[in-house]
mmCIF file of C-alpha atoms and ligand atoms in Angstrom:
data_model
loop_
_atom_site.group_PDB
_atom_site.id
_atom_site.type_symbol
_atom_site.label_atom_id
_atom_site.label_comp_id
_atom_site.label_asym_id
_atom_site.label_seq_id
_atom_site.Cartn_x
_atom_site.Cartn_y
_atom_site.Cartn_z
ATOM 1 C CA UNK A 31 -35.912 -31.652 -69.673
ATOM 2 C CA UNK A 32 -39.487 -32.713 -70.406
ATOM 3 C CA UNK A 33 -40.961 -34.537 -73.352
ATOM 4 C CA UNK A 34 -42.821 -32.863 -76.205
ATOM 5 C CA UNK A 35 -45.660 -34.446 -78.129
ATOM 6 C CA UNK A 36 -46.393 -33.166 -81.631
ATOM 7 C CA UNK A 37 -49.177 -34.043 -84.032
ATOM 8 C CA UNK A 38 -48.797 -32.749 -87.557
ATOM 9 C CA UNK A 39 -48.304 -33.576 -91.192
ATOM 10 C CA UNK A 40 -45.543 -35.928 -92.305
ATOM 11 C CA UNK A 41 -45.166 -36.038 -96.044
ATOM 12 C CA UNK A 42 -43.462 -35.214 -99.287
ATOM 13 C CA UNK A 43 -43.299 -31.688 -100.731
ATOM 14 C CA UNK A 44 -42.613 -30.357 -104.214
ATOM 15 C CA UNK A 45 -41.327 -26.817 -104.023
ATOM 16 C CA UNK A 46 -40.425 -24.096 -106.517
ATOM 17 C CA UNK A 47 -38.628 -20.963 -105.424
ATOM 18 C CA UNK A 48 -36.550 -18.413 -107.353
ATOM 19 C CA UNK A 49 -33.542 -20.621 -106.406
ATOM 20 C CA UNK A 50 -34.849 -23.776 -108.115
ATOM 21 C CA UNK A 51 -37.227 -26.708 -107.880
ATOM 22 C CA UNK A 52 -37.302 -29.878 -105.739
ATOM 23 C CA UNK A 53 -39.722 -32.746 -106.203
ATOM 24 C CA UNK A 54 -40.895 -35.155 -103.511
ATOM 25 C CA UNK A 55 -38.628 -34.027 -100.704
ATOM 26 C CA UNK A 56 -39.374 -34.739 -97.038
ATOM 27 C CA UNK A 57 -41.752 -32.172 -95.594
ATOM 28 C CA UNK A 58 -44.733 -31.726 -93.344
ATOM 29 C CA UNK A 59 -45.177 -29.676 -90.207
ATOM 30 C CA UNK A 60 -44.307 -32.517 -87.805
ATOM 31 C CA UNK A 61 -41.012 -33.272 -89.575
ATOM 32 C CA UNK A 62 -39.780 -29.667 -89.382
ATOM 33 C CA UNK A 63 -41.070 -29.199 -85.841
ATOM 34 C CA UNK A 64 -39.514 -32.353 -84.450
ATOM 35 C CA UNK A 65 -36.137 -31.848 -86.114
ATOM 36 C CA UNK A 66 -36.056 -28.350 -84.590
ATOM 37 C CA UNK A 67 -37.349 -29.271 -81.129
ATOM 38 C CA UNK A 68 -35.132 -32.365 -80.873
ATOM 39 C CA UNK A 69 -32.096 -30.069 -80.592
ATOM 40 C CA UNK A 70 -33.420 -29.345 -77.079
ATOM 41 C CA UNK A 71 -35.621 -32.199 -75.868
ATOM 42 C CA UNK A 72 -37.107 -35.613 -76.573
ATOM 43 C CA UNK A 73 -39.908 -35.385 -79.139
ATOM 44 C CA UNK A 74 -42.798 -37.860 -79.604
ATOM 45 C CA UNK A 75 -44.510 -37.735 -82.997
ATOM 46 C CA UNK A 76 -48.140 -38.539 -83.806
ATOM 47 C CA UNK A 77 -49.069 -38.718 -87.467
ATOM 48 C CA UNK A 78 -49.600 -41.009 -90.398
ATOM 49 C CA UNK A 79 -47.751 -41.982 -93.559
ATOM 50 C CA UNK A 80 -48.700 -44.199 -96.470
ATOM 51 C CA UNK A 81 -46.969 -47.344 -97.646
ATOM 52 C CA UNK A 82 -44.846 -45.244 -100.025
ATOM 53 C CA UNK A 83 -43.064 -43.465 -97.141
ATOM 54 C CA UNK A 84 -39.458 -44.637 -97.091
ATOM 55 C CA UNK A 85 -37.914 -46.277 -94.021
ATOM 56 C CA UNK A 86 -34.777 -44.199 -94.587
ATOM 57 C CA UNK A 87 -36.867 -41.043 -94.200
ATOM 58 C CA UNK A 88 -38.133 -42.268 -90.836
ATOM 59 C CA UNK A 89 -34.596 -43.136 -89.795
ATOM 60 C CA UNK A 90 -33.528 -39.526 -90.327
ATOM 61 C CA UNK A 91 -35.765 -38.740 -87.358
ATOM 62 C CA UNK A 92 -35.158 -41.797 -85.180
ATOM 63 C CA UNK A 93 -31.391 -41.333 -85.555
ATOM 64 C CA UNK A 94 -31.890 -37.972 -83.829
ATOM 65 C CA UNK A 95 -33.715 -39.538 -80.890
ATOM 66 C CA UNK A 96 -37.200 -38.628 -82.169
ATOM 67 C CA UNK A 97 -39.797 -41.197 -81.103
ATOM 68 C CA UNK A 98 -42.015 -42.414 -83.967
ATOM 69 C CA UNK A 99 -44.131 -44.931 -82.029
ATOM 70 C CA UNK A 100 -47.128 -42.689 -82.705
ATOM 71 C CA UNK A 101 -46.478 -42.495 -86.446
ATOM 72 C CA UNK A 102 -48.886 -44.939 -88.070
ATOM 73 C CA UNK A 103 -48.258 -46.440 -91.508
ATOM 74 C CA UNK A 104 -51.453 -47.095 -93.472
ATOM 75 C CA UNK A 105 -52.146 -48.513 -96.925
ATOM 76 C CA UNK A 106 -52.375 -45.656 -99.414
ATOM 77 C CA UNK A 107 -50.367 -42.608 -100.338
ATOM 78 C CA UNK A 108 -48.508 -40.295 -98.000
ATOM 79 C CA UNK A 109 -49.594 -36.632 -97.581
ATOM 80 C CA UNK A 110 -48.282 -34.526 -100.465
ATOM 81 C CA UNK A 111 -48.076 -30.750 -100.807
ATOM 82 C CA UNK A 112 -46.754 -28.633 -103.645
ATOM 83 C CA UNK A 113 -46.168 -24.942 -103.469
ATOM 84 C CA UNK A 114 -44.190 -22.083 -104.921
ATOM 85 C CA UNK A 115 -42.722 -18.781 -103.855
ATOM 86 C CA UNK A 116 -42.345 -15.847 -106.179
ATOM 87 C CA UNK A 117 -40.465 -12.724 -105.210
ATOM 88 C CA UNK A 118 -42.210 -12.441 -101.856
ATOM 89 C CA UNK A 119 -40.554 -15.256 -99.948
ATOM 90 C CA UNK A 120 -42.857 -14.594 -96.981
ATOM 91 C CA UNK A 121 -45.834 -16.030 -98.811
ATOM 92 C CA UNK A 122 -46.196 -19.637 -99.955
ATOM 93 C CA UNK A 123 -48.577 -20.166 -102.859
ATOM 94 C CA UNK A 124 -50.156 -23.598 -102.521
ATOM 95 C CA UNK A 125 -50.461 -25.407 -105.843
ATOM 96 C CA UNK A 126 -51.797 -28.759 -104.612
ATOM 97 C CA UNK A 127 -52.635 -30.395 -101.291
ATOM 98 C CA UNK A 128 -53.280 -34.146 -101.244
ATOM 99 C CA UNK A 129 -54.257 -35.223 -97.739
ATOM 100 C CA UNK A 130 -54.223 -38.898 -98.816
ATOM 101 C CA UNK A 131 -53.881 -41.133 -95.725
ATOM 102 C CA UNK A 132 -54.669 -38.165 -93.470
ATOM 103 C CA UNK A 133 -58.270 -38.348 -94.704
ATOM 104 C CA UNK A 134 -58.827 -41.618 -92.856
ATOM 105 C CA UNK A 135 -56.429 -41.071 -89.996
ATOM 106 C CA UNK A 136 -57.620 -41.780 -86.479
ATOM 107 C CA UNK A 137 -54.875 -40.722 -84.075
ATOM 108 C CA UNK A 138 -54.245 -43.103 -81.200
ATOM 109 C CA UNK A 139 -51.796 -41.733 -78.694
ATOM 110 C CA UNK A 140 -49.406 -44.400 -77.384
ATOM 111 C CA UNK A 141 -49.646 -44.842 -73.594
ATOM 112 C CA UNK A 142 -46.031 -43.680 -73.191
ATOM 113 C CA UNK A 143 -46.849 -40.315 -74.839
ATOM 114 C CA UNK A 144 -49.897 -39.432 -72.748
ATOM 115 C CA UNK A 145 -47.981 -37.721 -69.964
ATOM 116 C CA UNK A 146 -45.946 -35.483 -72.322
ATOM 117 C CA UNK A 147 -45.899 -32.107 -70.544
ATOM 118 C CA UNK A 148 -45.578 -30.066 -73.729
ATOM 119 C CA UNK A 149 -48.072 -30.654 -76.544
ATOM 120 C CA UNK A 150 -47.838 -28.965 -79.919
ATOM 121 C CA UNK A 151 -50.694 -29.258 -82.398
ATOM 122 C CA UNK A 152 -48.829 -28.476 -85.603
ATOM 123 C CA UNK A 153 -50.490 -27.567 -88.870
ATOM 124 C CA UNK A 154 -53.004 -30.322 -89.604
ATOM 125 C CA UNK A 155 -56.782 -30.816 -89.643
ATOM 126 C CA UNK A 156 -58.149 -29.138 -86.461
ATOM 127 C CA UNK A 157 -60.399 -32.180 -85.930
ATOM 128 C CA UNK A 158 -57.261 -34.323 -85.588
ATOM 129 C CA UNK A 159 -55.680 -31.706 -83.320
ATOM 130 C CA UNK A 160 -58.706 -32.031 -81.054
ATOM 131 C CA UNK A 161 -58.573 -35.832 -80.993
ATOM 132 C CA UNK A 162 -54.976 -35.632 -79.820
ATOM 133 C CA UNK A 163 -55.662 -33.043 -77.158
ATOM 134 C CA UNK A 164 -58.438 -35.136 -75.646
ATOM 135 C CA UNK A 165 -56.078 -38.104 -75.212
ATOM 136 C CA UNK A 166 -53.302 -36.406 -73.225
ATOM 137 C CA UNK A 167 -53.165 -36.094 -69.442
ATOM 138 C CA UNK A 168 -53.137 -32.531 -68.213
ATOM 139 C CA UNK A 169 -50.211 -31.049 -70.222
ATOM 140 C CA UNK A 170 -48.280 -28.086 -68.819
ATOM 141 C CA UNK A 171 -48.267 -26.190 -72.140
ATOM 142 C CA UNK A 172 -50.316 -26.591 -75.286
ATOM 143 C CA UNK A 173 -49.706 -24.743 -78.545
ATOM 144 C CA UNK A 174 -51.228 -24.657 -81.998
ATOM 145 C CA UNK A 175 -50.331 -23.621 -85.529
ATOM 146 C CA UNK A 176 -52.450 -23.703 -88.669
ATOM 147 C CA UNK A 177 -52.559 -22.759 -92.339
ATOM 148 C CA UNK A 178 -54.908 -21.023 -94.803
ATOM 149 C CA UNK A 179 -56.102 -24.435 -96.075
ATOM 150 C CA UNK A 180 -57.730 -25.115 -92.667
ATOM 151 C CA UNK A 181 -58.924 -21.531 -92.205
ATOM 152 C CA UNK A 182 -60.824 -21.921 -95.461
ATOM 153 C CA UNK A 183 -62.110 -25.463 -94.995
ATOM 154 C CA UNK A 184 -62.575 -25.938 -91.211
ATOM 155 C CA UNK A 185 -62.833 -22.496 -89.651
ATOM 156 C CA UNK A 186 -65.298 -23.420 -86.891
ATOM 157 C CA UNK A 187 -63.262 -26.416 -85.717
ATOM 158 C CA UNK A 188 -60.132 -24.301 -85.862
ATOM 159 C CA UNK A 189 -61.593 -21.479 -83.763
ATOM 160 C CA UNK A 190 -62.764 -24.005 -81.187
ATOM 161 C CA UNK A 191 -59.214 -25.425 -81.032
ATOM 162 C CA UNK A 192 -57.674 -21.961 -80.614
ATOM 163 C CA UNK A 193 -59.931 -21.553 -77.581
ATOM 164 C CA UNK A 194 -58.470 -24.717 -76.030
ATOM 165 C CA UNK A 195 -54.726 -23.970 -76.192
ATOM 166 C CA UNK A 196 -52.284 -21.819 -74.215
ATOM 167 C CA UNK A 197 -50.233 -20.435 -77.113
ATOM 168 C CA UNK A 198 -51.220 -19.760 -80.699
ATOM 169 C CA UNK A 199 -48.393 -19.490 -83.220
ATOM 170 C CA UNK A 200 -49.633 -18.184 -86.540
ATOM 171 C CA UNK A 201 -48.177 -16.337 -89.489
ATOM 172 C CA UNK A 202 -49.217 -12.815 -90.329
ATOM 173 C CA UNK A 203 -51.156 -13.617 -93.513
ATOM 174 C CA UNK A 204 -53.095 -16.363 -91.773
ATOM 175 C CA UNK A 205 -53.860 -14.144 -88.770
ATOM 176 C CA UNK A 206 -55.312 -11.567 -91.185
ATOM 177 C CA UNK A 207 -57.319 -14.173 -93.043
ATOM 178 C CA UNK A 208 -58.700 -15.680 -89.850
ATOM 179 C CA UNK A 209 -59.732 -12.399 -88.217
ATOM 180 C CA UNK A 210 -60.482 -10.229 -91.253
ATOM 181 C CA UNK A 211 -58.195 -7.565 -89.720
ATOM 182 C CA UNK A 212 -55.420 -6.250 -91.940
ATOM 183 C CA UNK A 213 -53.611 -4.565 -89.061
ATOM 184 C CA UNK A 214 -51.418 -7.226 -87.432
ATOM 185 C CA UNK A 215 -51.815 -5.899 -83.885
ATOM 186 C CA UNK A 216 -55.597 -5.744 -84.231
ATOM 187 C CA UNK A 217 -55.536 -9.328 -85.534
ATOM 188 C CA UNK A 218 -53.438 -10.461 -82.560
ATOM 189 C CA UNK A 219 -55.875 -8.858 -80.119
ATOM 190 C CA UNK A 220 -58.823 -10.606 -81.771
ATOM 191 C CA UNK A 221 -57.006 -13.941 -81.601
ATOM 192 C CA UNK A 222 -56.091 -13.471 -77.958
ATOM 193 C CA UNK A 223 -59.720 -12.670 -77.195
ATOM 194 C CA UNK A 224 -60.582 -16.202 -78.358
ATOM 195 C CA UNK A 225 -58.827 -17.653 -75.308
ATOM 196 C CA UNK A 226 -55.075 -18.389 -75.582
ATOM 197 C CA UNK A 227 -52.751 -16.805 -73.012
ATOM 198 C CA UNK A 228 -50.202 -15.824 -75.665
ATOM 199 C CA UNK A 229 -50.125 -15.208 -79.395
ATOM 200 C CA UNK A 230 -46.960 -15.353 -81.473
ATOM 201 C CA UNK A 231 -47.365 -13.850 -84.925
ATOM 202 C CA UNK A 232 -44.623 -14.961 -87.323
ATOM 203 C CA UNK A 233 -43.708 -12.362 -89.934
ATOM 204 C CA UNK A 234 -41.121 -14.062 -92.183
ATOM 205 C CA UNK A 235 -38.071 -11.851 -92.727
ATOM 206 C CA UNK A 236 -39.685 -9.212 -90.476
ATOM 207 C CA UNK A 237 -39.460 -11.533 -87.479
ATOM 208 C CA UNK A 238 -42.235 -11.954 -84.945
ATOM 209 C CA UNK A 239 -44.591 -10.258 -82.512
ATOM 210 C CA UNK A 240 -45.276 -11.886 -79.148
ATOM 211 C CA UNK A 241 -48.262 -10.610 -77.178
ATOM 212 C CA UNK A 242 -48.968 -11.910 -73.711
ATOM 213 C CA UNK A 243 -49.899 -10.538 -70.276
ATOM 214 C CA UNK A 244 -50.697 -7.179 -71.969
ATOM 215 C CA UNK A 245 -47.077 -6.858 -73.132
ATOM 216 C CA UNK A 246 -45.404 -6.957 -76.535
ATOM 217 C CA UNK A 247 -42.053 -8.339 -77.580
ATOM 218 C CA UNK A 248 -41.099 -7.635 -81.180
ATOM 219 C CA UNK A 249 -37.924 -8.544 -83.051
ATOM 220 C CA UNK A 250 -36.795 -8.770 -86.675
ATOM 221 C CA UNK A 251 -35.595 -12.082 -88.076
ATOM 222 C CA UNK A 252 -31.879 -12.841 -88.229
ATOM 223 C CA UNK A 253 -30.766 -11.135 -91.476
ATOM 224 C CA UNK A 254 -30.276 -13.699 -94.252
ATOM 225 C CA UNK A 255 -29.442 -12.672 -97.816
ATOM 226 C CA UNK A 256 -29.688 -16.157 -99.336
ATOM 227 C CA UNK A 257 -33.232 -17.343 -98.600
ATOM 228 C CA UNK A 258 -33.442 -20.469 -100.761
ATOM 229 C CA UNK A 259 -36.676 -22.067 -99.484
ATOM 230 C CA UNK A 260 -38.783 -20.693 -96.625
ATOM 231 C CA UNK A 261 -40.933 -23.854 -96.362
ATOM 232 C CA UNK A 262 -41.061 -25.114 -92.803
ATOM 233 C CA UNK A 263 -39.693 -21.940 -91.225
ATOM 234 C CA UNK A 264 -42.888 -21.525 -89.183
ATOM 235 C CA UNK A 265 -42.825 -25.134 -87.958
ATOM 236 C CA UNK A 266 -39.133 -24.848 -87.120
ATOM 237 C CA UNK A 267 -39.853 -21.648 -85.170
ATOM 238 C CA UNK A 268 -42.448 -23.574 -83.169
ATOM 239 C CA UNK A 269 -39.899 -26.376 -82.640
ATOM 240 C CA UNK A 270 -37.364 -23.924 -81.183
ATOM 241 C CA UNK A 271 -40.068 -22.263 -79.077
ATOM 242 C CA UNK A 272 -41.341 -25.512 -77.568
ATOM 243 C CA UNK A 273 -37.867 -27.056 -77.437
ATOM 244 C CA UNK A 274 -36.492 -24.208 -75.352
ATOM 245 C CA UNK A 275 -39.461 -24.138 -72.944
ATOM 246 C CA UNK A 276 -39.419 -27.874 -72.397
ATOM 247 C CA UNK A 277 -35.674 -27.876 -71.846
ATOM 248 C CA UNK A 278 -35.788 -25.238 -69.098
ATOM 249 C CA UNK A 279 -39.125 -26.639 -67.847
ATOM 250 C CA UNK A 280 -39.704 -23.642 -65.582
ATOM 251 C CA UNK A 281 -42.786 -21.633 -64.663
ATOM 252 C CA UNK A 282 -44.370 -20.323 -67.850
ATOM 253 C CA UNK A 283 -44.884 -16.638 -68.611
ATOM 254 C CA UNK A 284 -43.857 -13.635 -70.690
ATOM 255 C CA UNK A 285 -40.109 -13.647 -69.887
ATOM 256 C CA UNK A 286 -39.633 -17.285 -70.872
ATOM 257 C CA UNK A 287 -41.864 -16.869 -73.935
ATOM 258 C CA UNK A 288 -39.570 -14.029 -75.059
ATOM 259 C CA UNK A 289 -36.529 -16.294 -74.913
ATOM 260 C CA UNK A 290 -38.471 -19.104 -76.569
ATOM 261 C CA UNK A 291 -39.286 -16.786 -79.498
ATOM 262 C CA UNK A 292 -35.607 -15.901 -79.880
ATOM 263 C CA UNK A 293 -34.745 -19.611 -80.070
ATOM 264 C CA UNK A 294 -37.542 -20.212 -82.576
ATOM 265 C CA UNK A 295 -36.442 -17.310 -84.714
ATOM 266 C CA UNK A 296 -32.803 -18.406 -84.725
ATOM 267 C CA UNK A 297 -33.574 -22.006 -85.583
ATOM 268 C CA UNK A 298 -35.901 -20.939 -88.410
ATOM 269 C CA UNK A 299 -33.147 -18.767 -89.887
ATOM 270 C CA UNK A 300 -31.250 -21.961 -90.736
ATOM 271 C CA UNK A 301 -34.233 -23.727 -92.322
ATOM 272 C CA UNK A 302 -34.623 -21.072 -95.032
ATOM 273 C CA UNK A 303 -31.035 -21.413 -96.245
ATOM 274 C CA UNK A 304 -31.594 -24.558 -98.287
ATOM 275 C CA UNK A 305 -34.457 -26.706 -99.588
ATOM 276 C CA UNK A 306 -36.463 -28.860 -97.187
ATOM 277 C CA UNK A 307 -35.170 -30.242 -93.900
ATOM 278 C CA UNK A 308 -31.510 -30.417 -94.991
ATOM 279 C CA UNK A 309 -30.330 -27.383 -92.974
ATOM 280 C CA UNK A 310 -31.811 -28.886 -89.806
ATOM 281 C CA UNK A 311 -30.065 -32.196 -90.403
ATOM 282 C CA UNK A 312 -26.721 -30.435 -90.766
ATOM 283 C CA UNK A 313 -27.154 -28.036 -87.855
ATOM 284 C CA UNK A 314 -24.963 -28.308 -84.752
ATOM 285 C CA UNK A 315 -25.164 -26.588 -81.339
ATOM 286 C CA UNK A 316 -22.006 -24.713 -82.236
ATOM 287 C CA UNK A 317 -23.718 -23.231 -85.328
ATOM 288 C CA UNK A 318 -26.694 -22.270 -83.204
ATOM 289 C CA UNK A 319 -24.599 -20.640 -80.495
ATOM 290 C CA UNK A 320 -22.556 -18.721 -83.056
ATOM 291 C CA UNK A 321 -25.681 -17.337 -84.672
ATOM 292 C CA UNK A 322 -27.130 -16.544 -81.273
ATOM 293 C CA UNK A 323 -24.245 -14.223 -80.501
ATOM 294 C CA UNK A 324 -24.418 -12.655 -84.001
ATOM 295 C CA UNK A 325 -28.158 -12.072 -83.495
ATOM 296 C CA UNK A 326 -27.483 -10.395 -80.163
ATOM 297 C CA UNK A 327 -25.251 -7.876 -81.883
ATOM 298 C CA UNK A 328 -27.956 -7.229 -84.504
ATOM 299 C CA UNK A 329 -30.739 -6.504 -82.036
ATOM 300 C CA UNK A 330 -28.931 -4.626 -79.250
HETATM 301 P P1 AMP B 81 -44.605 -23.753 -92.977
HETATM 302 O O1 AMP B 81 -43.812 -23.289 -94.161
HETATM 303 O O2 AMP B 81 -43.829 -23.763 -91.702
HETATM 304 O O3 AMP B 81 -45.926 -23.067 -92.816
HETATM 305 O O4 AMP B 81 -44.987 -25.303 -93.223
HETATM 306 C C1 AMP B 81 -44.779 -25.950 -94.428
HETATM 307 C C2 AMP B 81 -45.121 -27.414 -94.326
HETATM 308 O O5 AMP B 81 -46.526 -27.576 -94.091
HETATM 309 C C3 AMP B 81 -44.825 -28.139 -95.618
HETATM 310 O O6 AMP B 81 -43.765 -29.032 -95.420
HETATM 311 C C4 AMP B 81 -46.119 -28.879 -95.993
HETATM 312 O O7 AMP B 81 -45.924 -30.246 -96.233
HETATM 313 C C5 AMP B 81 -47.013 -28.688 -94.804
HETATM 314 N N1 AMP B 81 -48.391 -28.401 -95.217
HETATM 315 C C6 AMP B 81 -48.801 -27.663 -96.277
HETATM 316 N N2 AMP B 81 -50.164 -27.613 -96.332
HETATM 317 C C7 AMP B 81 -50.612 -28.319 -95.257
HETATM 318 C C8 AMP B 81 -51.914 -28.647 -94.741
HETATM 319 N N3 AMP B 81 -53.027 -28.221 -95.345
HETATM 320 N N4 AMP B 81 -51.987 -29.390 -93.609
HETATM 321 C C9 AMP B 81 -50.861 -29.807 -92.995
HETATM 322 N N5 AMP B 81 -49.610 -29.551 -93.427
HETATM 323 C C10 AMP B 81 -49.476 -28.817 -94.546
#
């Protein structure tokens, strides 16, 4: 097992879906990612919160072995995002994004994190993603995710970051927006041409497409009829993907990426079943293994 370093947002979300509304619940890409990945490996978090971030909310992570030495606490307000989903649960509609303390954040990677072999640059300002990448020592695998907010506001920085990582994980709508290609496969090919060795396009209930070494691997999501809140599904997918790879810590390539996608997909299927991070807090290995065998019977 090898350690994973993640930089991403840590914050509070307000979410409306056809199932209801929740105000100020724990969210952010780094929270979902690390709760997912920590089922497999040790996770080191880099991020920032304001003085309003509750100690109990940090303890939810530390109690699961997640290392928060790299989570700075600064005067000011924590990152806040509000969004809604209408009938199409595959598309989040952002209502408000308040970067707050992230606007002045200068990531300093603790010495003990610098040799993390697996580095995931979760959805956050691409300038911050770059600052993190320049402070780590020769990682074995680097990955990146993003969101329309950054495609619209920092496209050049984002494209330069995509060029510097091994794996890009991106959702279908964002891949279209970034490349201007409506066809998903054409979008993937454009993204791969930027430099990464593999692209994983996340497609909500339709699953994912992995493209790497001139080969495709495509699966539907685990069928869920009670999608309550899809927020964080993409970050959880990335957590399962990186978690699995770091746990086996083998030579990287298409076959292992395939398995990593299956783990990501399965883990994300739990996240959507309730609001926020709750499903990940409740999830056991037994639940995961049970769903893994159910999924096998769905896809074979
Ligand atoms: P996902 O549904 O996996 O794409 O990620 C949702 C999470 O991303 C939410 O918990 C938000 O707090 C977080 N988020 C939303 N907008 C941004 C942004 N512009 N930068 C970083 N994180 C964000």
